[in-house]
Amino acid sequence: VTRVLVTGATGFVGRAAVAALGLQGHEVHGTARVTAGDVSVDAWHRADLLDPAGVDRLVQESACTHLLHLAWTAEQPTYSSDPANLAWARATCALVDAFAAAGGRRVVAAGTCAQYSWDPDVIGAEGFVSEAVTPRRPTSLYGRAKQATTDLLEAWSAETGLSFATALLFVPYGPFDRPERLVPSVTRSLLAGETAEVRSGNNVHDFLHVEDCGAALAALLDSDVTGPVNVGSGQGTSVADVASTLGRIVGREDLLRIAPASGGGEIRLVARTTRLNEEVGFQPFRGLEAGLEATVDWLRERLA
Amino acid sequence: VTRVLVTGATGFVGRAAVAALGLQGHEVHGTARVTAGDVSVDAWHRADLLDPAGVDRLVQESACTHLLHLAWTAEQPTYSSDPANLAWARATCALVDAFAAAGGRRVVAAGTCAQYSWDPDVIGAEGFVSEAVTPRRPTSLYGRAKQATTDLLEAWSAETGLSFATALLFVPYGPFDRPERLVPSVTRSLLAGETAEVRSGNNVHDFLHVEDCGAALAALLDSDVTGPVNVGSGQGTSVADVASTLGRIVGREDLLRIAPASGGGEIRLVARTTRLNEEVGFQPFRGLEAGLEATVDWLRERLA
């Protein structure tokens, strides 16, 4: 049995990761600033990671060998320019440093597809990005803070012997997603019989059901793969296609108002998932249509 | 009068920066883990920046509006893979965060030419690198830690209103340089009448006398230029040419044994200094020959 500490365990991705780690038979220790609530873990440690004393206490108390670090500022829609990104970069370095000093052996930290350049002149018109090849030149404070933190910790771990991987998360969707985001906001409008305004319909992203995302993180933590690893489906889907699929599922395509990206700049950003599929040995369980159907069912139940 | 805090003020570059800031009429506050010794400042604050409580006390006590942050691990020859690079990245973020919170307005932090890619396929055969164009893809832990720290702080400052610049230092030489480095080690051998083994003679770097480096940092701090700024001479010189010049100055060229870089890979890394020269308005005072002559004189006096 591996003792695994999960930070941000009450979050959108954290819940799914906790569930996947539990299914694998690990002893799961969760932490967040709040109580565990309905998140099912073997042990709970309430802690504020922005408090240095809290970090040290958490590491000592939990005494885990494996760490899945998901906590970060996620205020919508300001997270990409939130000054708290610096505090979270600092907290992440402090946590990993303390964890390794206390005998921790393996760490997976959440990165983001926003660490890649999104410039078609850099990544090509198809928008496929791969860990070893594509430059990571983020533009937002969020992307730059994640890139700074994970690249520093990758370099440091290579010198100190800590086993460290960065999970570059593409676009997870599913239960407990923030209401402002694409899938829940469109679905809520459609279920309420209201017009759903969809912006940037031509942008293409890599969508992954959050249960697959959690299972991928659990598989990555269980492996000895180090460095950056894309966590996505490997499939590009336009925002318009996601919205249209939701429209068909709900039976209200008539309510969709889909507009292209303003300014004309189209984003295409799709994960090459060779590392995840072949080195980690993980394949997603759900296709996009099935994943969206399950999400609509979950939201319908919640709203009922 | 501007109140300026200089960290690493007893270091090789720090001494020169303190002198330049003093000449400009600033109120110079110095800090290091040791006493000021022969470094002439208006106020001295002995502090360990790796101690969070020490950082907060230093910022409160010194109450400066301007910060020139030069302190970092510099153990030779291990600094490029020293695990302490993480601690210094953390300390730098903590210092800048605390400094801004206490009302600090302008920060210049030392970066390094090691933040640039050194790959000729990336930067071109001539090796000229410029801030806006050349990718910063460092390979060493040192380069990656400096890049992570300064890029994060640049991004954060752009959102919070702190005026922040990174001084990307090329190769300073001169008084108080570490004895293991090129100019002092070759000069000491020649002055002692011993054979001077010079490796990587074909590598081309951008050498800048440390008094010019200190003056450039003072000028940059006095300006409102933000983001990365190359601090170099703009001239590339091979290691062999530096050694030969030292041989001529000492009159013992016969003692030089110059070998090319092992493995055949030649490094060429030269600063484009348009930002420093035109935006900051700084030009170096000394040419390389005059700078090396002054350095030989200083070393001769020290060794006498």
Coordinates of C-alpha atoms in Angstrom, one line a residue:
Chain A
V1 CA 0.0 0.0 0.0
T2 CA 1.3 3.4 -1.0
R3 CA 0.6 6.4 1.2
V4 CA -0.5 9.2 -1.2
L5 CA -1.1 12.8 -0.2
V6 CA -3.4 14.7 -2.5
T7 CA -3.6 18.5 -2.3
G8 CA -6.6 20.4 -3.6
A9 CA -8.5 17.2 -2.8
T10 CA -11.9 18.9 -2.7
G11 CA -11.4 20.5 -6.1
F12 CA -12.8 19.6 -9.5
V13 CA -9.8 17.4 -10.6
G14 CA -8.8 16.5 -7.0
R15 CA -12.1 14.7 -6.3
A16 CA -11.7 12.5 -9.4
A17 CA -8.0 11.8 -8.6
V18 CA -8.9 10.8 -5.0
A19 CA -11.5 8.4 -6.3
A20 CA -9.1 6.9 -8.8
L21 CA -6.3 6.5 -6.2
G22 CA -8.8 4.8 -3.8
L23 CA -9.9 2.3 -6.5
Q24 CA -6.2 1.5 -7.0
G25 CA -6.0 0.5 -3.3
H26 CA -3.7 3.3 -2.1
E27 CA -4.0 4.8 1.3
V28 CA -5.2 8.3 0.3
H29 CA -4.5 11.3 2.5
G30 CA -6.4 14.4 1.4
T31 CA -5.8 18.0 2.2
A32 CA -7.5 21.4 1.5
R33 CA -8.3 24.5 3.5
V34 CA -11.8 23.1 4.2
T35 CA -13.1 19.9 5.6
A36 CA -13.3 16.8 3.5
G37 CA -17.1 17.1 3.1
D38 CA -18.2 14.3 0.7
V39 CA -14.7 13.5 -0.5
S40 CA -13.9 9.9 0.6
V41 CA -10.3 9.6 1.9
D42 CA -8.5 7.4 4.4
A43 CA -7.2 10.4 6.3
W44 CA -7.9 14.1 6.1
H45 CA -5.5 17.0 7.0
R46 CA -7.0 20.4 7.0
A47 CA -4.2 22.8 6.0
D48 CA -3.5 26.2 4.4
L49 CA -0.6 25.6 2.0
L50 CA 0.0 29.4 1.8
D51 CA 1.1 29.2 5.5
P52 CA 4.7 27.9 5.7
A53 CA 4.1 26.4 9.2
G54 CA 1.0 24.7 7.8
V55 CA 3.1 23.1 5.0
D56 CA 5.7 21.7 7.5
R57 CA 2.9 20.3 9.8
L58 CA 1.1 18.7 6.9
V59 CA 4.1 16.9 5.6
Q60 CA 5.1 15.6 9.1
E61 CA 1.5 14.6 10.0
S62 CA 0.7 12.8 6.7
A63 CA 4.1 11.1 6.3
C64 CA 3.4 10.0 2.8
T65 CA 5.9 8.7 0.2
H66 CA 3.8 10.0 -2.8
L67 CA 2.4 13.4 -3.4
L68 CA -0.2 14.5 -6.0
H69 CA -0.1 18.3 -5.9
L70 CA -3.2 19.9 -7.5
A71 CA -3.9 22.9 -5.3
W72 CA -3.5 26.3 -6.9
T73 CA -5.5 29.5 -7.3
A74 CA -8.5 28.9 -9.5
E75 CA -10.7 32.0 -9.1
Q76 CA -12.8 32.3 -12.3
P77 CA -12.3 34.3 -14.5
T78 CA -9.4 36.1 -12.9
Y79 CA -7.0 33.2 -12.2
S80 CA -4.9 33.8 -15.3
S81 CA -3.8 37.2 -14.1
D82 CA -4.3 36.7 -10.3
P83 CA -1.3 38.0 -8.3
A84 CA -1.9 35.0 -6.0
N85 CA -0.1 32.9 -8.7
L86 CA 3.1 34.0 -7.1
A87 CA 2.0 32.8 -3.7
W88 CA 1.0 29.5 -5.2
A89 CA 4.3 29.1 -7.0
R90 CA 6.1 29.8 -3.7
A91 CA 3.8 27.4 -1.8
T92 CA 4.4 24.7 -4.3
C93 CA 8.2 25.0 -4.1
A94 CA 8.0 25.0 -0.3
L95 CA 5.8 21.9 -0.3
V96 CA 7.9 19.9 -2.6
D97 CA 11.1 20.9 -0.8
A98 CA 9.6 20.0 2.6
F99 CA 8.1 16.7 1.2
A100 CA 11.5 15.6 -0.2
A101 CA 13.3 16.6 3.0
A102 CA 10.9 14.4 5.0
G103 CA 11.6 11.4 2.8
G104 CA 9.0 11.8 0.1
R105 CA 10.0 9.9 -3.0
R106 CA 7.6 10.6 -5.8
V107 CA 5.7 13.8 -6.8
V108 CA 3.3 14.6 -9.6
A109 CA 2.3 18.3 -9.8
A110 CA -0.4 19.7 -12.0
G111 CA 0.7 21.9 -14.8
T112 CA -1.4 23.2 -17.7
C113 CA -1.7 23.3 -21.4
A114 CA -1.3 27.1 -20.9
Q115 CA 2.4 26.4 -20.5
Y116 CA 2.7 25.8 -24.2
S117 CA 3.0 28.5 -26.8
W118 CA -0.4 28.9 -28.5
D119 CA 1.1 30.7 -31.5
P120 CA 0.3 28.8 -34.7
D121 CA 3.6 30.0 -36.1
V122 CA 5.3 28.1 -33.4
I123 CA 3.2 25.0 -32.9
G124 CA 1.8 24.6 -36.5
A125 CA -1.7 25.0 -37.9
E126 CA -2.9 21.7 -36.5
G127 CA -2.0 22.7 -33.0
F128 CA -0.6 19.4 -31.8
V129 CA 1.9 19.9 -29.0
S130 CA 4.3 17.4 -27.5
E131 CA 6.4 17.4 -24.4
A132 CA 9.9 17.1 -25.9
V133 CA 9.4 19.2 -29.0
T134 CA 7.0 22.1 -28.4
P135 CA 8.5 25.2 -26.8
R136 CA 6.8 26.2 -23.5
R137 CA 6.5 30.0 -23.8
P138 CA 3.4 30.9 -21.9
T139 CA 2.0 34.4 -22.0
S140 CA -0.4 34.7 -19.0
L141 CA 0.8 35.1 -15.4
Y142 CA -0.9 31.7 -14.7
G143 CA 0.9 29.9 -17.5
R144 CA 4.2 31.5 -16.6
A145 CA 3.9 30.8 -12.9
K146 CA 3.0 27.1 -13.6
Q147 CA 5.9 26.9 -16.1
A148 CA 8.4 28.5 -13.7
T149 CA 7.4 26.3 -10.9
T150 CA 7.3 23.0 -12.7
D151 CA 10.4 23.6 -14.7
L152 CA 12.4 24.6 -11.6
L153 CA 11.2 21.6 -9.7
E154 CA 11.9 19.2 -12.6
A155 CA 15.5 20.6 -12.8
W156 CA 15.9 20.5 -9.0
S157 CA 14.6 16.9 -8.8
A158 CA 16.9 15.7 -11.5
E159 CA 19.8 16.8 -9.3
T160 CA 18.4 15.6 -5.9
G161 CA 17.0 12.3 -6.9
L162 CA 13.3 13.1 -6.2
S163 CA 11.1 11.4 -8.8
F164 CA 9.1 14.3 -10.2
A165 CA 6.6 14.6 -13.1
T166 CA 4.5 17.5 -14.3
A167 CA 1.0 16.6 -15.5
L168 CA 0.2 19.1 -18.2
L169 CA -3.6 19.2 -18.0
F170 CA -5.6 20.1 -21.1
V171 CA -9.3 20.7 -20.7
P172 CA -11.1 18.5 -18.2
Y173 CA -14.9 18.7 -18.0
G174 CA -17.5 16.8 -16.0
P175 CA -19.0 16.7 -12.5
F176 CA -18.1 19.6 -10.1
D177 CA -16.7 21.7 -13.0
R178 CA -16.9 25.4 -12.2
P179 CA -20.3 26.8 -13.4
E180 CA -18.7 29.5 -15.5
R181 CA -16.9 27.0 -17.7
L182 CA -18.1 25.9 -21.2
V183 CA -19.8 22.6 -20.5
P184 CA -21.8 23.5 -17.3
S185 CA -22.7 27.0 -18.5
V186 CA -24.1 25.9 -21.9
T187 CA -25.8 22.9 -20.4
R188 CA -27.5 24.9 -17.6
S189 CA -28.8 27.4 -20.2
L190 CA -30.1 24.6 -22.4
L191 CA -31.7 22.7 -19.5
A192 CA -33.4 26.0 -18.4
G193 CA -34.7 26.6 -21.9
E194 CA -32.6 29.8 -22.2
T195 CA -30.4 31.0 -25.0
A196 CA -26.8 29.8 -24.7
E197 CA -24.2 32.3 -26.0
V198 CA -21.1 30.4 -27.1
R199 CA -18.0 32.5 -27.8
S200 CA -14.8 31.4 -29.6
G201 CA -16.7 28.6 -31.3
N202 CA -13.9 27.9 -33.8
N203 CA -11.3 27.4 -31.1
V204 CA -10.1 23.8 -30.9
H205 CA -9.2 22.3 -27.5
D206 CA -8.4 18.9 -26.1
F207 CA -11.3 17.9 -23.8
L208 CA -11.0 15.0 -21.3
H209 CA -13.7 13.7 -18.9
V210 CA -12.5 14.5 -15.4
E211 CA -12.8 10.9 -14.3
D212 CA -10.3 10.0 -17.1
C213 CA -8.2 12.9 -16.0
G214 CA -8.2 11.7 -12.4
A215 CA -7.4 8.1 -13.5
A216 CA -4.6 9.4 -15.7
L217 CA -3.1 11.3 -12.7
A218 CA -3.3 8.2 -10.6
A219 CA -1.6 6.1 -13.3
L220 CA 1.1 8.7 -13.7
L221 CA 1.7 8.8 -10.0
D222 CA 2.0 5.0 -9.9
S223 CA 4.5 5.0 -12.7
D224 CA 8.2 6.2 -12.7
V225 CA 7.8 8.5 -15.6
T226 CA 9.4 11.9 -15.0
G227 CA 9.3 15.3 -16.6
P228 CA 6.4 16.8 -18.4
V229 CA 3.5 14.5 -19.5
N230 CA 0.5 15.7 -21.5
V231 CA -2.8 14.7 -19.9
G232 CA -5.5 14.9 -22.6
S233 CA -7.5 12.8 -25.0
G234 CA -5.2 13.4 -28.0
Q235 CA -8.3 14.6 -29.9
G236 CA -9.0 18.1 -30.9
T237 CA -12.7 19.3 -30.8
S238 CA -14.0 22.8 -31.5
V239 CA -15.9 24.7 -28.9
A240 CA -18.8 24.8 -31.5
D241 CA -18.8 21.0 -31.7
V242 CA -18.9 20.6 -27.9
A243 CA -21.8 23.0 -27.8
S244 CA -23.7 21.3 -30.7
T245 CA -23.2 17.9 -29.0
L246 CA -24.7 19.3 -25.8
G247 CA -27.5 20.8 -27.8
R248 CA -28.3 17.4 -29.4
I249 CA -28.1 15.6 -26.0
V250 CA -30.5 18.1 -24.4
G251 CA -32.6 18.3 -27.5
R252 CA -32.3 22.1 -27.7
E253 CA -29.9 22.9 -30.5
D254 CA -32.2 25.7 -31.3
L255 CA -31.0 27.7 -28.3
L256 CA -27.4 27.8 -29.3
R257 CA -25.9 31.1 -30.5
I258 CA -22.3 30.2 -31.5
A259 CA -19.9 33.0 -32.5
P260 CA -16.3 32.7 -33.7
A261 CA -13.4 34.0 -31.7
S262 CA -13.3 37.8 -31.6
G263 CA -10.3 39.3 -33.3
G264 CA -10.0 36.5 -35.7
G265 CA -7.2 34.6 -33.9
E266 CA -8.2 31.0 -33.7
I267 CA -6.6 28.8 -31.0
R268 CA -5.9 25.1 -31.8
L269 CA -4.2 23.3 -28.9
V270 CA -4.3 19.5 -28.9
A271 CA -2.2 17.1 -26.8
R272 CA 0.1 14.5 -28.3
T273 CA -0.4 11.8 -25.8
T274 CA 2.3 9.3 -26.7
R275 CA 4.0 9.6 -23.3
L276 CA 0.7 9.1 -21.4
N277 CA -0.5 6.3 -23.6
E278 CA 2.8 4.4 -24.1
E279 CA 5.1 5.3 -21.2
V280 CA 2.5 5.6 -18.5
G281 CA 0.3 3.0 -20.2
F282 CA -2.9 4.9 -19.8
Q283 CA -5.9 5.1 -22.2
P284 CA -9.0 7.2 -21.5
F285 CA -12.2 5.2 -20.9
R286 CA -14.8 7.6 -22.3
G287 CA -15.2 9.2 -25.7
L288 CA -16.4 12.8 -25.8
E289 CA -20.0 12.1 -26.6
A290 CA -20.4 9.6 -23.8
G291 CA -18.6 11.9 -21.4
L292 CA -20.8 14.8 -22.3
E293 CA -23.9 12.7 -21.9
A294 CA -22.8 11.6 -18.4
T295 CA -22.1 15.3 -17.5
V296 CA -25.5 16.4 -18.7
D297 CA -27.2 13.6 -16.6
W298 CA -25.2 14.7 -13.6
L299 CA -26.1 18.4 -14.1
R300 CA -29.8 17.6 -14.7
E301 CA -29.9 15.7 -11.4
R302 CA -28.1 18.5 -9.5
L303 CA -30.5 21.1 -10.9
A304 CA -33.6 19.1 -10.3
Chain B
V1 CA 18.0 60.8 -2.9
T2 CA 16.8 57.2 -3.6
R3 CA 17.1 54.6 -0.9
V4 CA 18.5 51.5 -2.6
L5 CA 18.9 48.1 -1.0
V6 CA 21.7 45.9 -2.5
T7 CA 21.7 42.2 -1.7
G8 CA 24.9 40.2 -2.2
A9 CA 26.7 43.5 -1.5
T10 CA 30.0 41.9 -0.5
G11 CA 30.0 39.8 -3.7
F12 CA 32.1 40.2 -6.9
V13 CA 29.4 42.2 -8.8
G14 CA 27.8 43.5 -5.6
R15 CA 30.9 45.5 -4.6
A16 CA 31.0 47.2 -8.0
A17 CA 27.3 48.0 -8.0
V18 CA 27.5 49.5 -4.5
A19 CA 30.4 51.7 -5.7
A20 CA 28.5 52.8 -8.8
L21 CA 25.3 53.6 -6.8
G22 CA 27.3 55.6 -4.3
L23 CA 28.9 57.7 -7.1
Q24 CA 25.3 58.4 -8.3
G25 CA 24.5 59.9 -4.9
H26 CA 22.0 57.3 -3.8
E27 CA 21.6 56.3 -0.1
V28 CA 23.0 52.7 -0.4
H29 CA 21.8 50.0 2.0
G30 CA 23.8 46.8 1.8
T31 CA 23.1 43.3 3.0
A32 CA 24.8 40.0 3.1
R33 CA 25.2 37.2 5.6
V34 CA 28.5 38.7 6.8
T35 CA 29.6 42.1 7.9
A36 CA 30.2 44.9 5.4
G37 CA 34.0 44.6 5.8
D38 CA 35.6 47.0 3.3
V39 CA 32.4 47.6 1.3
S40 CA 31.4 51.3 1.7
V41 CA 27.7 51.8 2.2
D42 CA 25.4 54.2 4.0
A43 CA 23.8 51.5 6.1
W44 CA 24.4 47.8 6.6
H45 CA 21.9 45.1 7.4
R46 CA 23.3 41.7 8.2
A47 CA 20.7 39.2 7.0
D48 CA 20.3 35.6 5.9
L49 CA 17.9 35.8 2.9
L50 CA 17.3 32.0 3.2
D51 CA 15.6 32.7 6.5
P52 CA 12.0 34.0 5.9
A53 CA 12.0 35.9 9.2
G54 CA 15.3 37.5 8.2
V55 CA 13.8 38.7 4.8
D56 CA 10.8 40.4 6.5
R57 CA 13.1 42.1 9.1
L58 CA 15.5 43.3 6.4
V59 CA 12.7 44.8 4.3
Q60 CA 11.2 46.6 7.3
E61 CA 14.5 47.8 8.7
S62 CA 15.9 49.1 5.4
A63 CA 12.7 50.7 4.2
C64 CA 14.1 51.2 0.7
T65 CA 12.1 52.1 -2.5
H66 CA 14.6 50.4 -4.8
L67 CA 16.1 46.9 -4.7
L68 CA 19.1 45.5 -6.5
H69 CA 19.0 41.8 -5.8
L70 CA 22.3 40.1 -6.6
A71 CA 22.5 37.4 -3.9
W72 CA 22.4 33.8 -5.1
T73 CA 24.3 30.6 -4.6
A74 CA 27.7 31.0 -6.3
E75 CA 29.8 28.0 -5.1
Q76 CA 32.4 27.2 -7.7
P77 CA 32.3 24.9 -9.6
T78 CA 29.1 23.3 -8.4
Y79 CA 26.7 26.3 -8.6
S80 CA 25.2 25.2 -11.9
S81 CA 23.9 22.0 -10.4
D82 CA 23.7 23.1 -6.7
P83 CA 20.4 22.0 -5.1
A84 CA 20.5 25.4 -3.2
N85 CA 19.3 26.9 -6.5
L86 CA 15.8 26.1 -5.3
A87 CA 16.3 27.8 -2.0
W88 CA 17.6 30.9 -3.7
A89 CA 14.7 30.9 -6.2
R90 CA 12.3 30.7 -3.2
A91 CA 14.2 33.4 -1.3
T92 CA 14.2 35.7 -4.3
C93 CA 10.4 35.4 -4.7
A94 CA 9.9 35.9 -0.9
L95 CA 12.1 39.0 -1.0
V96 CA 10.4 40.6 -3.9
D97 CA 7.0 39.8 -2.6
A98 CA 7.8 41.3 0.8
F99 CA 9.6 44.3 -0.7
A100 CA 6.6 45.2 -2.9
A101 CA 4.2 44.6 0.0
A102 CA 6.2 47.1 2.1
G103 CA 5.9 49.8 -0.5
G104 CA 9.0 49.0 -2.7
R105 CA 8.6 50.5 -6.2
R106 CA 11.5 49.3 -8.4
V107 CA 13.5 46.1 -8.5
V108 CA 16.4 44.9 -10.6
A109 CA 17.3 41.2 -10.2
A110 CA 20.4 39.5 -11.5
G111 CA 19.7 37.0 -14.2
T112 CA 22.3 35.2 -16.3
C113 CA 23.3 34.6 -19.9
A114 CA 22.8 30.9 -19.0
Q115 CA 19.1 31.6 -19.3
Y116 CA 19.4 31.7 -23.1
S117 CA 19.6 28.6 -25.3
W118 CA 23.3 28.1 -26.2
D119 CA 22.4 25.8 -29.1
P120 CA 23.8 27.2 -32.4
D121 CA 20.8 25.7 -34.2
V122 CA 18.6 28.0 -32.1
I123 CA 20.6 31.1 -31.8
G124 CA 22.7 31.1 -35.0
A125 CA 26.3 30.5 -35.7
E126 CA 27.3 34.0 -34.6
G127 CA 25.8 33.5 -31.2
F128 CA 24.2 36.9 -30.8
V129 CA 21.2 36.8 -28.4
S130 CA 18.6 39.5 -27.9
E131 CA 16.0 39.8 -25.2
A132 CA 12.8 40.0 -27.3
V133 CA 13.8 37.4 -29.9
T134 CA 16.1 34.6 -28.6
P135 CA 14.3 31.8 -26.7
R136 CA 15.3 31.3 -23.1
R137 CA 15.6 27.5 -22.8
P138 CA 18.3 27.0 -20.2
T139 CA 19.7 23.5 -19.5
S140 CA 21.5 23.7 -16.2
L141 CA 19.6 23.8 -12.8
Y142 CA 21.2 27.3 -12.3
G143 CA 19.9 28.6 -15.6
R144 CA 16.5 27.1 -15.2
A145 CA 16.2 28.4 -11.6
K146 CA 17.2 31.9 -12.7
Q147 CA 14.8 31.8 -15.7
A148 CA 11.9 30.4 -13.6
T149 CA 12.4 33.1 -10.9
T150 CA 12.9 36.1 -13.1
D151 CA 10.2 35.2 -15.6
L152 CA 7.7 34.6 -12.8
L153 CA 8.5 37.9 -11.2
E154 CA 8.4 39.7 -14.5
A155 CA 4.9 38.3 -15.1
W156 CA 3.7 39.0 -11.6
S157 CA 5.1 42.5 -11.6
A158 CA 3.3 43.3 -14.8
E159 CA 0.0 42.5 -13.0
T160 CA 0.8 44.2 -9.7
G161 CA 2.4 47.4 -10.9
L162 CA 5.9 46.8 -9.4
S163 CA 8.6 48.1 -11.8
F164 CA 10.8 45.0 -12.4
A165 CA 13.8 44.3 -14.7
T166 CA 16.0 41.3 -15.0
A167 CA 19.7 42.1 -15.7
L168 CA 20.9 39.2 -17.8
L169 CA 24.6 39.2 -16.8
F170 CA 27.1 37.9 -19.4
V171 CA 30.7 37.4 -18.2
P172 CA 32.0 40.0 -15.8
Y173 CA 35.7 39.9 -14.9
G174 CA 37.9 42.1 -12.7
P175 CA 38.8 42.7 -9.1
F176 CA 37.4 40.3 -6.5
D177 CA 36.5 37.7 -9.2
R178 CA 36.7 34.1 -7.9
P179 CA 40.2 32.7 -8.2
E180 CA 39.0 29.6 -10.1
R181 CA 37.6 31.7 -13.0
L182 CA 39.4 32.4 -16.3
V183 CA 41.1 35.8 -15.8
P184 CA 42.4 35.4 -12.3
S185 CA 43.5 31.7 -12.7
V186 CA 45.4 32.4 -15.9
T187 CA 46.9 35.6 -14.6
R188 CA 48.0 34.0 -11.3
S189 CA 49.8 31.3 -13.2
L190 CA 51.5 33.7 -15.5
L191 CA 52.6 36.0 -12.7
A192 CA 54.0 33.0 -10.8
G193 CA 55.9 31.9 -13.8
E194 CA 53.9 28.7 -14.1
T195 CA 52.2 27.0 -17.1
A196 CA 48.6 28.2 -17.6
E197 CA 46.3 25.5 -19.0
V198 CA 43.4 27.1 -20.8
R199 CA 40.5 24.8 -21.9
S200 CA 37.7 25.6 -24.3
G201 CA 39.9 28.2 -26.0
N202 CA 37.6 28.4 -29.0
N203 CA 34.5 29.3 -27.0
V204 CA 33.4 32.9 -27.5
H205 CA 31.8 34.9 -24.6
D206 CA 30.9 38.4 -23.9
F207 CA 33.3 39.8 -21.3
L208 CA 32.6 42.9 -19.4
H209 CA 34.8 44.6 -16.7
V210 CA 33.0 44.4 -13.4
E211 CA 33.1 48.1 -12.8
D212 CA 31.2 48.5 -16.1
C213 CA 28.8 45.8 -15.0
G214 CA 28.2 47.6 -11.7
A215 CA 27.7 50.9 -13.4
A216 CA 25.3 49.3 -15.9
L217 CA 23.2 47.8 -13.0
A218 CA 23.1 51.2 -11.3
A219 CA 22.0 52.8 -14.6
L220 CA 19.3 50.2 -15.1
L221 CA 18.0 50.6 -11.6
D222 CA 17.8 54.3 -12.1
S223 CA 15.8 53.8 -15.3
D224 CA 12.3 52.7 -15.8
V225 CA 13.1 49.9 -18.2
T226 CA 11.3 46.7 -17.4
G227 CA 11.7 43.1 -18.4
P228 CA 14.9 41.3 -19.5
V229 CA 18.0 43.5 -20.3
N230 CA 21.3 42.0 -21.5
V231 CA 24.2 43.4 -19.5
G232 CA 27.3 42.8 -21.6
S233 CA 29.8 44.6 -23.9
G234 CA 28.1 43.5 -27.1
Q235 CA 31.5 42.1 -28.3
G236 CA 32.4 38.4 -28.6
T237 CA 35.9 37.4 -27.6
S238 CA 37.3 33.9 -27.6
V239 CA 38.7 32.4 -24.4
A240 CA 42.0 32.0 -26.4
D241 CA 42.1 35.7 -27.2
V242 CA 41.5 36.6 -23.5
A243 CA 44.3 34.3 -22.5
S244 CA 46.7 35.6 -25.2
T245 CA 46.0 39.2 -24.2
L246 CA 46.8 38.3 -20.5
G247 CA 50.0 36.6 -21.8
R248 CA 51.1 39.8 -23.7
I249 CA 50.2 42.0 -20.7
V250 CA 52.3 39.9 -18.3
G251 CA 54.9 39.2 -20.9
R252 CA 54.7 35.4 -20.6
E253 CA 52.8 34.2 -23.6
D254 CA 55.2 31.3 -23.7
L255 CA 53.5 29.8 -20.6
L256 CA 50.1 29.5 -22.2
R257 CA 48.8 26.0 -23.2
I258 CA 45.5 26.6 -25.0
A259 CA 43.2 23.7 -25.9
P260 CA 39.9 23.7 -27.8
A261 CA 36.6 22.8 -26.2
S262 CA 36.5 19.0 -25.6
G263 CA 33.9 17.2 -27.6
G264 CA 34.1 19.6 -30.4
G265 CA 31.1 21.7 -29.4
E266 CA 31.9 25.4 -29.6
I267 CA 29.9 27.9 -27.6
R268 CA 29.3 31.3 -28.9
L269 CA 27.1 33.6 -26.8
V270 CA 27.3 37.3 -27.3
A271 CA 24.8 40.0 -26.0
R272 CA 22.9 42.2 -28.3
T273 CA 23.0 45.4 -26.1
T274 CA 20.5 47.6 -27.9
R275 CA 18.3 47.8 -24.8
L276 CA 21.2 48.6 -22.4
N277 CA 22.7 51.1 -24.8
E278 CA 19.6 52.9 -26.1
E279 CA 16.8 52.3 -23.7
V280 CA 18.9 52.5 -20.5
G281 CA 21.4 54.8 -22.2
F282 CA 24.5 53.1 -20.8
Q283 CA 27.8 52.5 -22.6
P284 CA 30.7 50.6 -21.1
F285 CA 33.7 52.8 -20.2
R286 CA 36.5 50.3 -20.7
G287 CA 37.6 48.2 -23.7
L288 CA 38.7 44.6 -23.0
E289 CA 42.4 45.3 -23.3
A290 CA 42.3 48.2 -20.8
G291 CA 40.1 46.2 -18.5
L292 CA 42.4 43.2 -18.5
E293 CA 45.4 45.5 -17.9
A294 CA 43.7 47.0 -14.8
T295 CA 42.8 43.5 -13.6
V296 CA 46.4 42.3 -14.0
D297 CA 47.6 45.3 -12.0
W298 CA 45.1 44.7 -9.2
L299 CA 46.0 41.0 -9.0
R300 CA 49.8 41.8 -9.1
E301 CA 49.3 44.1 -6.1
R302 CA 47.2 41.6 -4.3
L303 CA 49.8 38.8 -4.8
A304 CA 52.8 41.0 -3.9

